[in-house]
Every structure is written in C-alpha cells, then in structure tokens.
XYZ file of C-alpha atoms in Angstrom:
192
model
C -14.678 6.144 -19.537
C -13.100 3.994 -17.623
C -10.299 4.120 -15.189
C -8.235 1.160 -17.383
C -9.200 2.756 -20.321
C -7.991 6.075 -19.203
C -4.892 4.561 -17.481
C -3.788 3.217 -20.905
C -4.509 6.317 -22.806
C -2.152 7.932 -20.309
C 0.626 5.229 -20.169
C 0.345 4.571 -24.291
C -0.328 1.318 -22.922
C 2.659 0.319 -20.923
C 3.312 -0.458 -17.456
C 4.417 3.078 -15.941
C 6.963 1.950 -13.773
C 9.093 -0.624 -16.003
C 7.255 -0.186 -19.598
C 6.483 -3.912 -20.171
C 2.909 -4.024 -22.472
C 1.610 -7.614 -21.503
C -1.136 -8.278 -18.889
C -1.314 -4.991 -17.925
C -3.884 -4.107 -14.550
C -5.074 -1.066 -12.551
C -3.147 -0.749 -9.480
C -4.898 0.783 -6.770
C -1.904 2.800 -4.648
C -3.053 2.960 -1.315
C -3.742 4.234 0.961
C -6.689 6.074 -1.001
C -8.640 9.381 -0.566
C -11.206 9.483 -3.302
C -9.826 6.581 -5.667
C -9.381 6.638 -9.082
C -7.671 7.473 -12.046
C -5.176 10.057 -9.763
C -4.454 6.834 -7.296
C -4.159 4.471 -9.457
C -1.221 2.983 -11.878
C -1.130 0.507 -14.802
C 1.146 -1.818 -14.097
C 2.807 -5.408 -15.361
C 2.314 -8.564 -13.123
C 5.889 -8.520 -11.937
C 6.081 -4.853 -10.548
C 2.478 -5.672 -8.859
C 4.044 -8.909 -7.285
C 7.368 -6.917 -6.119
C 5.332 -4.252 -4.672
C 3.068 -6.425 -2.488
C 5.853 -8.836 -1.649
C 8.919 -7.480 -0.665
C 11.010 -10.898 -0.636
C 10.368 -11.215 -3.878
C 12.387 -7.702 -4.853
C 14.507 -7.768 -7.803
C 17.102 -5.168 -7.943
C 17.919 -5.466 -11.393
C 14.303 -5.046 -12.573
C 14.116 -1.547 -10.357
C 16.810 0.148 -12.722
C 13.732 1.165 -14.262
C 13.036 3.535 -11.489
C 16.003 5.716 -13.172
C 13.340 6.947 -15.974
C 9.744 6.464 -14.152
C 10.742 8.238 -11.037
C 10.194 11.678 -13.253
C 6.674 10.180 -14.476
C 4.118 13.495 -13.788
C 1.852 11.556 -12.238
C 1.717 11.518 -8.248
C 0.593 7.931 -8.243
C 3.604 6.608 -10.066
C 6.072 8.906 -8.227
C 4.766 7.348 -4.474
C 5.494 3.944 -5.666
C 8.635 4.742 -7.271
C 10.016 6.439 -4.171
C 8.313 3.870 -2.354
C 10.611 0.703 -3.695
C 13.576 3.252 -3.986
C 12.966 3.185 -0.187
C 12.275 -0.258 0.064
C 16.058 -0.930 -2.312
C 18.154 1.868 -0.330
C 20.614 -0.683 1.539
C 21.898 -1.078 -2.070
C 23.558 1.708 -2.952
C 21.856 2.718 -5.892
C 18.390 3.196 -5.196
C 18.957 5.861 -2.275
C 21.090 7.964 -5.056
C 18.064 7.918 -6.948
C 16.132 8.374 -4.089
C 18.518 11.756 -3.407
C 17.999 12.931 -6.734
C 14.005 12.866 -6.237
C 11.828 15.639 -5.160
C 7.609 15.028 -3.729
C 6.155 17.879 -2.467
C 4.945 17.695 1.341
C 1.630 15.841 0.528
C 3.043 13.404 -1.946
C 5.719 12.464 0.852
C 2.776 12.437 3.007
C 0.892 9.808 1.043
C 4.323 7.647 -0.191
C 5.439 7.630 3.736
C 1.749 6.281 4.457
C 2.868 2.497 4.335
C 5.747 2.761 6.291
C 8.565 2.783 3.787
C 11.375 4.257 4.232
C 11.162 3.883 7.732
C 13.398 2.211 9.875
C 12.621 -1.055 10.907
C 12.941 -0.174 14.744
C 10.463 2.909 14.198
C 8.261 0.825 11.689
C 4.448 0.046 12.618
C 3.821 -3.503 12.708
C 0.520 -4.720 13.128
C 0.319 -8.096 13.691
C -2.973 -10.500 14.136
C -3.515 -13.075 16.969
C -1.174 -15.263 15.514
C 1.565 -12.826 14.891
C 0.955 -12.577 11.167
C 1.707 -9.136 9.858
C -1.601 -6.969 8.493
C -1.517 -4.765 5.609
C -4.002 -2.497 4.513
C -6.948 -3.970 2.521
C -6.572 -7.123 4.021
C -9.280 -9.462 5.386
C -9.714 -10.286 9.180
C -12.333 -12.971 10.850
C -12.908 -12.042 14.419
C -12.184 -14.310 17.017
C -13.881 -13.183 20.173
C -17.755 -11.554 20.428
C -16.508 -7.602 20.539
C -18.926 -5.039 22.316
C -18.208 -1.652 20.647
C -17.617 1.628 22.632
C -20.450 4.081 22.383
C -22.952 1.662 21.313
C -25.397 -1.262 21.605
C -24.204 -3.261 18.893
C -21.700 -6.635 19.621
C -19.566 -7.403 16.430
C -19.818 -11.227 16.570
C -17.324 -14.481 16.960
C -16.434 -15.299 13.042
C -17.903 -12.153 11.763
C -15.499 -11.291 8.015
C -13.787 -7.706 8.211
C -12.671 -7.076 4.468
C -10.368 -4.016 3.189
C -9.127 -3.342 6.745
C -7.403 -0.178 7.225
C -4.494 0.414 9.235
C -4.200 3.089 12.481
C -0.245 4.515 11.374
C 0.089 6.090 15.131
C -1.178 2.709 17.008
C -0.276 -1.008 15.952
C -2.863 -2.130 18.276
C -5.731 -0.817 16.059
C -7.183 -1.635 12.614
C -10.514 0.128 11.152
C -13.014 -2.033 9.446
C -16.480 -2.445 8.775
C -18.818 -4.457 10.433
C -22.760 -4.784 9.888
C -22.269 -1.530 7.826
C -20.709 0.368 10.681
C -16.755 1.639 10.799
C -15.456 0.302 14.055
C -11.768 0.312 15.519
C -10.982 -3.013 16.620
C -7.768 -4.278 18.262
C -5.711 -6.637 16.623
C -5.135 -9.187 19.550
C -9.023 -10.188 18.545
C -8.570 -11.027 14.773
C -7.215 -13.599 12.873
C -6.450 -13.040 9.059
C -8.006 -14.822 6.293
C-alpha cells in the first residue's frame, strides 16, 4: 500500500497538524533514517508552506498545536514541537512547548534542524553567495573539487541534489556526486 494511502487511513484523511481535508500531501520530516510511513506526515498546503518558510508563520493558525501536539505518532510530534520552538517568543507556544514530553531520540530527531536553538548557537550554512542551505536542497559546484582519498575530481557545474547538512560544522554539506557521497565545503557551491 502506499505511504499516502496509509497516511490517510491513519489521519481519517485530515491534515495531522491543523485537520484541514483539502489538497492534502505526504510530508517527508527530515532529516530521515529509513523513510516512510514513520517519517512522514499528511499535511495541508499552508502548514507545508509555514514549515519550510518561517516568514511566512502564522500564529493564529498554530493554536492547532494545542490538540496535535498529543498526536501518537513521532513524526507529527517533531514538527509540532518543532514550530512550538520556532513560535516560543510569543508566549503561548513555549507553554505548550512546557507541557510536552519526546523521549531522548524524538528530541534527538526534532532538535536535528536547529530549532529551538538560539540564534547565536544556530548552524548556518551558507553558499558562496551567502544564501542559507537547508537540507534536501540543490547545489551546482563552482570550482573543479579533487576529493580526499581518491582519484576522482567532482567537476565545475556538476548538480548536487538532496544535500545533507554536517549539524557540528557549517562549513560542510554531504552530497552525491557521480554516484559517490562526498563532503564538500560550502565556500565552493552555489544553490540552484
């Protein structure tokens, strides 16, 4: 079966974090171990957009957080505590936050992306031009790279999609190139 299918078996068909039923998509919550059904969320357009862009956070649509926080599922509990973190300057949100309980893993995996961090101890990786990189993005590289420990030379232009972040370097991003997983320092990419 498959993993929308199952999602909306499991959600009776509504967005698990605000209950809205139209337009409804798999959300991948990364970062991922395995993927699938157990790291992944159904969710409305307007949560997805909130999530991936935090300037376009509405407070008011978040109250939501009140019920879904409780959800059983692990996936819906990161991303809950996740925008609670993202909210806590108002008030609200970090009572809720407060209130919630992930085990150590689960805290693990929510604190993965940064969130709840503060700014000044926040991991910022940034591109040649200075434009922030999140996981999964897509990097072009600017400069012919030779890589450590072998022959091969990742070349000028050469596409690095679903990048992965280093969370102890800013420096660093993982990707593949030519079918080989290479670290590769940010000052030489440009995102796409």
């Amino acid at each position: 079966m498959s993993i929308e299918r199952e999602l909306n078996k499991r959600s009776g068909s509504k967005c698990e974090l605000c209950g809205a039923e139209e337009n409804l998509k798999v959300y991948t919550v990364l970062p991922t171990q395995k993927g699938g059904l157990d790291e992944s969320i159904l969710a409305c357009p307007t949560c997805i957009d909130q999530i991936e862009n935090p300037d376009n956070v509405d407070l008011n649509h978040w109250r939501c957080l009140n019920d879904s926080m409780w959800n059983e599922n692990v996936a819906v509990q990161v991303v809950a505590w996740r925008m609670l973190s993202r909210m806590s300057a108002a008030g609200w949100p970090q009572e809720l936050l407060d209130m919630m309980y992930l085990d150590e893993d689960t805290l693990a995996w929510a604190q993965a992306t940064g969130e709840g961090e503060d700014d000044e101890n926040k991991l910022v990786h940034r591109d040649s031009n200075g434009v922030v990189l999140q996981h999964g993005d897509s990097v072009v590289l600017i400069k012919n790279l030779k890589v450590k420990g072998s022959s091969m030379v990742a070349k000028q232009g050469t596409a690095v999609r679903n990048i992965r972040l280093d969370h102890e370097n800013a420096e660093y991003i993982e990707g593949k190139v030519d079918g080989q997983q290479i670290v590769i320092i940010t000052q030489y990419v440009k995102k796409i």
